[in-house]
XYZ file of C-alpha atoms in Angstrom:
626
model
C 43.999 111.560 -161.713
C 44.745 115.268 -162.601
C 42.900 116.422 -165.634
C 44.803 116.454 -169.306
C 45.265 119.911 -169.311
C 47.139 120.153 -166.517
C 49.304 117.183 -166.702
C 50.117 118.748 -170.153
C 51.164 122.514 -168.421
C 52.849 120.916 -165.663
C 54.628 118.171 -167.879
C 55.489 121.831 -170.290
C 57.032 123.700 -166.749
C 59.117 120.878 -165.871
C 60.566 119.134 -169.102
C 60.421 121.777 -172.103
C 60.146 119.438 -175.032
C 57.773 121.909 -177.237
C 58.521 125.041 -178.290
C 56.211 127.286 -180.449
C 56.369 127.630 -184.107
C 59.097 124.682 -184.600
C 59.838 121.616 -184.582
C 60.837 119.610 -181.597
C 64.575 119.590 -180.472
C 66.335 116.804 -180.198
C 67.217 115.860 -176.789
C 70.771 115.622 -175.379
C 72.557 112.555 -175.681
C 73.244 111.313 -172.487
C 76.545 109.129 -173.576
C 77.810 112.935 -174.434
C 78.231 113.577 -170.667
C 80.418 111.237 -168.292
C 79.628 107.857 -167.270
C 78.165 106.530 -164.261
C 80.939 104.583 -162.583
C 81.731 102.910 -158.738
C 85.337 102.940 -159.617
C 87.355 105.593 -157.656
C 89.327 106.488 -160.873
C 89.048 105.505 -164.050
C 90.682 105.839 -168.167
C 89.542 105.342 -171.567
C 92.234 105.634 -174.085
C 92.674 104.578 -177.759
C 94.090 101.082 -177.960
C 96.604 102.149 -180.869
C 98.440 105.082 -179.223
C 97.482 104.893 -175.476
C 96.247 108.733 -176.377
C 93.599 109.244 -173.573
C 89.837 109.590 -174.492
C 88.329 110.481 -171.292
C 88.932 109.721 -167.349
C 87.819 110.274 -164.190
C 90.965 110.639 -161.340
C 93.105 109.136 -164.117
C 96.078 110.941 -162.732
C 95.701 110.129 -159.098
C 97.734 107.165 -157.694
C 96.473 104.458 -156.315
C 97.129 101.412 -155.495
C 96.910 98.804 -158.517
C 96.633 94.944 -156.992
C 97.507 92.422 -159.820
C 96.900 94.614 -162.810
C 101.227 94.925 -161.608
C 101.255 91.388 -163.309
C 101.030 93.224 -167.173
C 104.371 94.790 -166.256
C 105.852 91.655 -164.761
C 104.962 89.657 -168.142
C 106.408 92.764 -170.342
C 109.781 92.245 -168.506
C 109.491 88.825 -169.798
C 108.678 89.478 -173.084
C 110.574 91.781 -173.729
C 113.336 89.092 -173.086
C 111.135 86.522 -175.243
C 111.547 89.634 -177.989
C 115.243 89.503 -178.470
C 116.031 85.634 -177.449
C 113.050 83.395 -178.231
C 114.491 81.069 -176.780
C 114.317 82.404 -173.447
C 110.112 80.938 -173.485
C 111.786 77.276 -173.312
C 113.744 78.067 -170.609
C 112.423 75.849 -167.407
C 111.886 77.552 -163.780
C 111.983 75.212 -160.757
C 109.019 76.828 -158.236
C 110.945 77.735 -154.837
C 109.776 77.505 -151.658
C 109.080 81.296 -151.195
C 107.314 81.194 -154.322
C 105.156 78.091 -153.538
C 104.104 80.206 -149.733
C 102.933 83.453 -151.661
C 99.676 84.198 -150.490
C 96.927 86.200 -152.137
C 95.732 83.534 -156.146
C 97.339 81.404 -157.624
C 98.286 79.392 -159.980
C 98.201 76.513 -157.286
C 101.742 75.321 -158.698
C 104.016 73.598 -155.647
C 107.916 73.913 -154.421
C 110.199 71.849 -156.951
C 107.507 72.157 -159.964
C 108.781 72.606 -163.239
C 107.887 73.998 -166.449
C 108.463 76.314 -169.709
C 108.404 80.167 -169.518
C 105.800 80.087 -171.643
C 103.395 77.924 -170.024
C 104.089 79.864 -166.269
C 102.837 83.212 -168.247
C 99.395 81.857 -168.551
C 99.747 80.736 -164.926
C 100.922 84.311 -163.991
C 97.679 86.247 -166.787
C 95.028 83.801 -166.222
C 94.815 82.715 -162.407
C 95.957 85.531 -161.719
C 99.222 83.846 -160.470
C 101.455 85.447 -157.456
C 103.042 82.593 -156.819
C 104.084 82.622 -160.572
C 104.851 86.411 -160.145
C 107.454 85.376 -157.816
C 108.797 82.405 -159.471
C 109.749 84.340 -162.580
C 111.249 87.258 -160.986
C 113.197 85.180 -159.277
C 114.369 83.168 -162.413
C 114.739 86.253 -163.905
C 116.218 88.559 -162.087
C 119.886 88.094 -161.862
C 119.647 88.805 -165.203
C 119.106 92.619 -164.341
C 121.810 92.912 -161.775
C 123.968 95.928 -163.508
C 126.358 96.847 -160.747
C 124.775 95.275 -157.807
C 126.276 92.554 -155.724
C 126.235 88.908 -156.151
C 123.439 87.679 -154.018
C 121.337 90.220 -154.624
C 117.313 89.124 -153.935
C 116.521 88.357 -157.059
C 113.248 89.829 -156.558
C 114.627 93.002 -155.520
C 116.702 92.800 -158.725
C 113.752 91.909 -161.435
C 111.273 94.672 -159.571
C 113.901 97.332 -160.182
C 113.550 96.262 -163.990
C 109.848 96.772 -163.886
C 110.715 100.437 -162.726
C 112.889 100.997 -165.304
C 110.702 99.487 -167.358
C 108.052 102.436 -166.227
C 110.328 105.254 -166.374
C 111.582 104.464 -169.866
C 107.444 104.394 -170.584
C 107.118 108.144 -168.990
C 105.017 106.245 -166.871
C 105.508 109.149 -164.163
C 102.822 108.353 -161.410
C 103.936 104.511 -161.124
C 106.058 102.892 -158.920
C 106.227 98.571 -158.310
C 107.709 97.030 -154.956
C 106.949 93.866 -155.299
C 105.980 91.604 -159.183
C 102.755 90.498 -158.437
C 100.606 93.818 -156.430
C 100.024 92.294 -152.675
C 102.480 95.457 -151.929
C 101.015 98.967 -152.441
C 102.174 99.450 -155.829
C 100.792 102.479 -157.043
C 99.943 103.388 -160.572
C 97.211 105.996 -162.868
C 94.550 105.094 -164.478
C 96.614 107.161 -167.445
C 99.783 105.542 -166.715
C 97.913 101.923 -166.835
C 96.501 102.658 -170.410
C 99.330 103.563 -171.547
C 101.345 100.291 -170.618
C 98.362 98.127 -171.866
C 98.442 99.979 -175.464
C 102.631 99.471 -175.244
C 102.125 95.686 -174.735
C 99.090 94.894 -176.656
C 101.391 95.477 -179.434
C 102.749 92.536 -178.912
C 101.395 89.754 -181.202
C 102.352 87.360 -177.677
C 101.040 89.110 -175.060
C 97.799 89.657 -176.941
C 97.713 86.391 -177.390
C 98.574 85.092 -173.636
C 95.637 87.786 -171.995
C 92.981 86.530 -174.717
C 92.968 83.626 -173.524
C 90.185 81.923 -171.829
C 91.184 78.657 -170.381
C 94.643 76.673 -170.601
C 96.276 73.117 -169.904
C 99.793 71.958 -169.429
C 101.464 69.452 -167.900
C 103.858 70.129 -164.561
C 106.849 68.112 -164.281
C 106.634 67.892 -160.224
C 109.696 67.293 -157.153
C 108.952 63.548 -157.746
C 109.641 63.287 -162.062
C 106.528 62.984 -162.325
C 104.217 64.957 -164.662
C 100.367 66.048 -163.921
C 98.150 68.120 -166.057
C 97.021 71.938 -164.773
C 94.417 73.869 -166.357
C 93.974 77.886 -165.578
C 90.746 79.824 -166.507
C 91.061 83.229 -166.973
C 89.700 85.864 -164.215
C 88.700 88.193 -166.994
C 84.994 87.587 -167.110
C 84.479 90.173 -170.052
C 86.900 87.423 -172.107
C 82.843 85.537 -172.687
C 82.111 88.580 -174.214
C 82.864 88.959 -178.251
C 84.562 92.170 -179.309
C 86.818 92.212 -175.808
C 89.876 90.143 -176.073
C 91.863 91.145 -172.208
C 94.001 92.536 -170.419
C 94.051 91.881 -166.491
C 92.245 91.705 -163.447
C 92.789 92.685 -159.990
C 91.462 92.687 -156.892
C 93.161 93.495 -152.808
C 91.705 95.390 -150.055
C 93.275 98.642 -150.358
C 92.997 98.725 -154.375
C 89.360 97.058 -154.484
C 88.188 95.643 -157.604
C 90.287 96.815 -160.800
C 90.037 96.054 -164.755
C 92.273 96.366 -167.490
C 90.304 95.770 -170.059
C 90.588 95.890 -174.236
C 87.823 96.464 -176.614
C 87.385 95.942 -180.122
C 84.945 96.683 -183.535
C 86.321 96.276 -186.674
C 89.240 98.215 -187.016
C 88.466 100.185 -183.726
C 90.137 99.403 -180.613
C 89.808 100.518 -177.110
C 91.325 100.168 -173.638
C 89.141 100.640 -169.711
C 90.919 101.041 -166.867
C 89.149 100.917 -163.516
C 91.030 101.234 -160.150
C 89.269 100.641 -156.869
C 85.297 99.651 -158.422
C 82.997 98.533 -155.395
C 82.896 95.227 -156.077
C 83.974 92.311 -158.837
C 80.629 92.347 -160.745
C 80.830 96.394 -160.521
C 83.976 95.934 -162.612
C 82.332 94.756 -165.051
C 79.729 97.118 -165.025
C 81.867 100.032 -165.258
C 84.368 98.641 -168.130
C 81.150 97.974 -170.154
C 79.526 101.693 -169.941
C 82.457 103.163 -169.887
C 83.489 100.897 -173.764
C 79.915 102.156 -174.666
C 81.216 105.824 -173.544
C 84.183 105.477 -175.559
C 82.821 103.937 -178.891
C 80.190 106.906 -178.370
C 83.014 109.418 -178.308
C 84.697 108.229 -181.188
C 81.904 108.206 -183.362
C 82.103 103.952 -183.845
C 78.476 102.760 -183.953
C 77.671 99.007 -182.112
C 77.990 95.861 -183.765
C 76.926 93.576 -180.899
C 74.721 92.542 -180.976
C 73.834 93.574 -184.987
C 69.971 94.664 -183.485
C 70.605 96.848 -181.058
C 71.597 99.229 -183.872
C 68.726 99.044 -186.701
C 65.935 98.002 -184.433
C 63.583 100.916 -184.008
C 62.692 99.574 -180.047
C 66.185 99.827 -178.901
C 67.225 101.047 -175.429
C 70.762 102.452 -177.061
C 71.563 105.062 -174.939
C 69.059 104.576 -171.993
C 70.767 104.217 -168.442
C 68.770 101.667 -166.069
C 68.929 100.200 -162.533
C 67.619 96.242 -162.069
C 66.606 95.947 -158.184
C 65.912 91.866 -158.036
C 64.237 92.355 -154.721
C 64.124 90.680 -151.572
C 68.061 89.304 -150.923
C 69.266 87.058 -147.537
C 65.842 85.531 -146.978
C 68.329 82.478 -146.700
C 70.311 83.748 -143.687
C 68.969 87.028 -142.136
C 67.641 87.093 -139.074
C 66.766 90.866 -140.162
C 63.917 92.806 -142.397
C 64.385 91.241 -146.076
C 60.579 91.184 -146.984
C 59.621 87.991 -149.690
C 57.439 85.628 -149.857
C 58.244 81.427 -149.873
C 56.833 79.397 -153.055
C 53.204 77.805 -151.373
C 54.901 73.859 -152.518
C 58.425 74.855 -153.460
C 59.751 76.048 -150.700
C 62.122 78.209 -152.839
C 62.350 82.051 -151.415
C 61.091 85.124 -153.191
C 64.450 86.460 -152.836
C 65.839 83.304 -155.261
C 62.966 83.794 -157.838
C 63.642 87.595 -158.068
C 66.920 87.387 -159.010
C 67.174 85.314 -161.866
C 64.715 87.346 -163.426
C 66.408 89.923 -162.115
C 69.711 88.929 -163.819
C 68.195 87.659 -167.004
C 66.572 91.344 -167.068
C 69.822 93.085 -167.443
C 71.150 90.665 -169.567
C 68.191 91.561 -172.486
C 68.279 94.790 -171.360
C 72.066 95.456 -172.109
C 71.327 93.720 -175.540
C 68.651 95.732 -176.432
C 71.573 98.582 -176.341
C 71.215 100.069 -172.191
C 73.575 100.388 -169.619
C 72.624 98.402 -166.917
C 73.430 98.715 -162.943
C 72.050 95.822 -160.666
C 71.404 96.173 -156.828
C 72.888 92.592 -156.299
C 73.979 89.547 -158.617
C 73.707 87.489 -156.054
C 71.574 86.270 -152.746
C 72.676 88.517 -150.274
C 70.404 91.676 -148.380
C 72.123 95.427 -149.729
C 72.603 96.897 -146.210
C 74.256 95.742 -143.093
C 72.919 92.700 -141.422
C 71.321 93.731 -138.175
C 69.875 96.688 -140.079
C 66.702 97.660 -139.891
C 63.322 97.545 -142.544
C 64.038 101.594 -143.279
C 67.893 100.275 -143.824
C 66.878 97.655 -146.585
C 64.748 100.004 -148.727
C 67.386 103.016 -148.068
C 70.013 100.812 -150.006
C 67.494 100.790 -152.776
C 67.515 103.918 -152.856
C 71.214 104.594 -152.272
C 71.909 103.061 -155.934
C 69.304 105.173 -157.223
C 70.707 107.960 -156.452
C 74.529 106.838 -156.888
C 73.814 105.647 -160.359
C 70.907 108.159 -161.713
C 69.484 105.940 -163.971
C 66.709 107.208 -166.383
C 64.361 104.668 -164.772
C 64.172 101.572 -162.451
C 62.603 98.514 -162.653
C 61.822 96.600 -159.885
C 61.065 92.876 -159.688
C 58.826 91.027 -157.692
C 56.153 88.613 -157.063
C 53.238 88.542 -154.739
C 51.728 86.727 -152.009
C 48.304 86.447 -151.247
C 45.222 83.720 -150.749
C 45.663 80.249 -152.317
C 43.520 80.953 -155.622
C 45.167 84.361 -155.658
C 46.755 84.911 -159.548
C 47.435 87.407 -161.724
C 50.049 90.315 -162.088
C 50.177 94.238 -161.478
C 53.024 96.977 -160.821
C 53.686 99.941 -159.037
C 53.692 104.054 -159.717
C 54.236 106.579 -157.164
C 52.139 108.248 -155.542
C 53.332 111.072 -154.345
C 54.750 112.766 -157.940
C 52.562 116.125 -158.203
C 52.612 115.089 -162.491
C 52.331 111.261 -162.765
C 52.713 110.589 -166.890
C 56.569 109.503 -166.067
C 56.003 106.854 -163.024
C 52.445 105.298 -164.235
C 53.661 104.907 -168.199
C 56.301 102.307 -167.205
C 53.679 100.644 -164.787
C 51.754 99.944 -167.335
C 54.062 99.544 -170.160
C 55.037 96.549 -167.758
C 51.870 94.969 -166.734
C 50.564 95.295 -170.090
C 53.508 93.521 -171.274
C 54.216 90.488 -168.611
C 49.834 89.795 -170.265
C 50.457 86.313 -171.580
C 54.240 86.266 -170.276
C 52.879 84.912 -166.654
C 49.404 83.726 -165.426
C 46.350 86.130 -165.831
C 44.572 88.157 -165.499
C 45.910 91.749 -165.747
C 45.186 93.075 -162.216
C 44.521 97.160 -162.000
C 47.657 99.100 -161.521
C 48.784 100.023 -158.094
C 49.343 104.086 -157.283
C 50.890 102.747 -154.019
C 52.962 104.417 -150.800
C 55.961 102.193 -151.074
C 59.116 103.410 -149.496
C 61.478 103.232 -152.980
C 58.704 104.744 -154.545
C 57.640 107.073 -152.810
C 61.667 108.563 -151.836
C 62.866 109.440 -155.314
C 62.211 111.464 -157.970
C 63.237 108.655 -160.698
C 60.829 106.830 -162.202
C 60.663 103.312 -161.754
C 58.188 100.673 -161.272
C 57.627 97.524 -159.597
C 56.325 94.652 -161.056
C 54.496 92.223 -159.081
C 54.458 88.995 -161.662
C 52.625 86.493 -160.236
C 51.257 84.977 -156.530
C 54.353 83.026 -154.769
C 51.403 81.368 -152.258
C 49.484 79.673 -155.640
C 50.634 76.302 -156.326
C 50.848 76.683 -160.075
C 52.455 79.607 -160.300
C 55.234 78.351 -157.578
C 55.798 75.285 -159.980
C 55.686 77.595 -162.656
C 58.520 79.608 -162.185
C 60.201 76.707 -160.828
C 60.886 75.973 -164.389
C 64.013 76.597 -165.540
C 62.863 78.460 -168.966
C 60.838 80.997 -166.536
C 63.002 83.545 -165.537
C 63.993 84.315 -168.777
C 60.290 84.324 -170.695
C 59.372 86.457 -167.518
C 62.358 88.908 -168.144
C 62.058 89.241 -171.283
C 58.138 90.182 -170.989
C 59.580 93.297 -168.703
C 62.269 94.232 -171.420
C 59.502 94.496 -173.742
C 57.683 96.858 -171.839
C 60.868 98.891 -170.420
C 61.303 99.424 -174.333
C 58.394 100.892 -175.428
C 58.213 103.258 -172.183
C 61.842 104.315 -173.754
C 60.894 104.614 -176.827
C 57.550 107.054 -175.795
C 59.575 108.951 -173.296
C 63.233 109.616 -174.266
C 63.292 112.724 -174.876
C 61.000 113.673 -171.327
C 63.549 111.066 -169.503
C 66.740 112.833 -170.684
C 65.306 115.676 -169.837
C 64.734 114.799 -166.284
C 67.280 112.526 -165.576
C 69.976 116.085 -166.653
C 67.671 117.611 -163.810
C 68.273 115.761 -161.636
C 72.222 114.785 -161.839
C 72.297 118.734 -161.914
C 70.511 118.591 -158.655
C 72.902 116.110 -156.722
C 75.428 117.808 -158.351
C 74.865 120.635 -156.225
C 73.587 119.190 -153.060
C 75.725 115.648 -152.731
C 75.078 113.110 -150.622
C 77.991 112.035 -148.402
C 78.620 108.584 -149.354
C 79.371 107.147 -145.640
C 75.502 107.736 -144.874
C 74.711 105.275 -147.726
C 73.064 102.464 -146.025
C 73.919 99.659 -149.297
C 77.029 98.645 -148.108
C 78.715 98.384 -151.348
C 78.123 102.274 -151.992
C 79.453 102.623 -148.524
C 83.188 103.599 -147.937
C 83.817 103.362 -144.289
C 81.766 100.210 -144.555
C 83.920 98.491 -146.966
C 86.818 99.593 -145.511
C 86.021 98.440 -141.898
C 84.581 95.315 -143.057
C 87.625 94.597 -145.718
C 90.182 95.019 -143.156
C 88.559 92.081 -140.805
C 88.716 89.947 -144.183
C 92.179 90.105 -144.119
C 92.533 89.069 -140.527
C 90.230 86.488 -141.159
C 91.144 85.343 -144.548
C 94.745 86.660 -145.570
C 95.163 84.258 -148.790
C 91.608 86.199 -150.060
C 90.791 83.314 -151.302
C 87.438 82.463 -149.624
C 86.065 78.680 -149.455
C 83.221 77.616 -147.638
C 84.850 74.513 -146.778
C 87.565 76.440 -144.146
C 84.236 78.376 -142.959
C 85.277 76.806 -139.264
C 88.876 77.933 -139.723
C 87.118 81.488 -140.738
C 84.419 81.172 -137.593
C 87.474 80.753 -135.372
C 89.668 83.416 -136.632
C 86.962 85.838 -136.385
C 86.305 85.143 -132.656
C 90.153 85.302 -132.054
C 90.054 88.861 -134.343
C 86.715 90.787 -132.236
C 87.251 89.065 -129.053
C 82.928 89.293 -129.197
C 80.807 89.185 -125.486
C 79.346 86.346 -126.033
C 79.955 83.448 -129.121
C 79.490 79.951 -129.108
C 79.124 79.394 -132.818
C 79.380 76.290 -135.093
C 80.252 75.916 -138.462
C 80.359 74.069 -141.170
C 80.017 73.307 -145.078
C 77.742 70.333 -146.371
C 79.309 70.361 -150.162
C 76.251 72.668 -150.744
C 75.743 75.229 -147.808
C 77.356 76.947 -144.999
C 75.365 76.228 -141.916
C 75.916 77.999 -139.460
C 74.504 76.864 -135.630
C 75.318 78.195 -131.449
C 74.514 80.974 -129.808
C 76.091 84.259 -129.890
C 74.917 88.057 -128.914
C 73.559 90.386 -131.801
C 76.329 92.323 -132.745
C 78.608 89.824 -133.037
C 76.292 87.333 -134.818
C 75.557 90.214 -137.273
C 79.435 91.094 -138.104
C 80.008 87.294 -138.756
C 76.917 87.400 -141.412
C 78.540 90.518 -142.607
C 81.838 89.321 -142.687
C 80.338 86.235 -144.731
C 78.881 88.294 -147.330
C 81.858 90.085 -147.883
C 83.753 86.884 -148.634
C 81.085 86.447 -150.809
C 79.608 82.998 -149.026
C 76.233 83.681 -149.424
C 74.491 80.324 -149.589
C 73.986 80.094 -145.519
C 71.957 78.537 -143.555
C 71.501 80.192 -140.045
C 70.111 78.579 -137.025
C 72.872 80.651 -134.232
C 70.484 81.681 -131.837
C 70.607 85.161 -130.244
C 71.647 85.287 -126.533
C 69.897 88.131 -124.462
């Protein structure tokens, strides 16, 4: 262990926290700088005026997917402003509307319902079919000097473009009313549009509704109930009240979001996030940054602002280690419960998700390496690929520190908990302290004893300069622990303990962590990595584009359904023409079961495809052909 005097000298040289003969200076607030996001373009705007507070590539035209439907609804509601009876008009679904691909309201040709109901089908489940039905119904009202018989959808789309021009959305072009075509706009333009639309009480009501039920009259004259749920997950959190999601392969994951604190209102626009989950993480961090720019203090959770042990300002990566154990034939790491058979990956994930929630409630900006049971690198990759994928997330988000959730293996009687810290640091101060705080916090939350910390030569700890720890919170090979960890309340208890350790650490070392993060950010800016070298598939644009193209071929409707897995496998075989491929696929209501024989390359690509489609629950009995 380095001597205390040398530690102080080394820390003073690298992280100048003290100045002679004067009071310590307050560290720079990390929220003063631009937030870290996965989105290709973003904007934060004042919700009342649409005035931009900040952005990244906010004036770059990009595909916008179903955020298109904000304008679709705005055109219809514009007619309703002039004559409210418009909302009572009956729309009859055509074959064309019924056959529209992608996200759907699941209505059928011949179905009839009022406009005021159909707008919910447009905006909540993001019904592409509803967009066509509305465009067909209202398009003829915008015919102008066009000849009779002109396609009503094209007339409606022309009106959308006129409205965009009237709002001075100079970089916005609509080709359809739903977003399946390559409609283009910018994050800045969409913020202006959202601010305008949210001025309408009717629009606010639609986009702020989480679930809506109504009756639809079928072609046979019989009524049946339908229920639509809003795709915007932020609506489940206090303070968020709209606006619209959107996802296609060209556009990536998109989101226009509205948030309020008291009388203040922000709009956040995200275009091209790396994943559906990523866009919500981006949104939360952008809102946090936007409120900070406006000087608006947090209201929820109320304790965060008053808690002296708050994590406000901290940026944290949570890594629920060892995913994909259920399907992968390559390295995932991890063990299994000695009696339950539950994978470590499943337990890690349960604790990791709870940990992220607790840290966010304490004010931290949190990024997860995974939010479902899958590998971080592509199937067929090496042990190093899977470990390097974690380092990729750290390089990408540059957190103040990271927390990796693991559980141990050992003899049947082995018990207790420990934590690992960096083995190759010139100064252990910021590395050992986190491991010590987390390990101490676990005492009492998981079975003891509190074991000695491990200064281990572990890949992730070795390959990054970012402080972090790997918590080994109990032995899955111990039956008592295996039984305990299977209780529904256990993940939350373990997560709360780890979070308490993180709070202690942030409180004691915030100035040093802020200074180190700033230093590392400058180093990365001077020597940026090529994203195509990332082992983490969610961060590698070349891989995402390649697998996204295959997803489009296999599931052109963009509505993955595990019950259709046999069709997907058949389409995969037709699209890729593999060397050896005799694979059967079935779904039993809980898991997809793969069996048969395949060459390694096609086997690995099939697994990557299913994971990209978010079909994670897989039993993989495919034999790899020699």
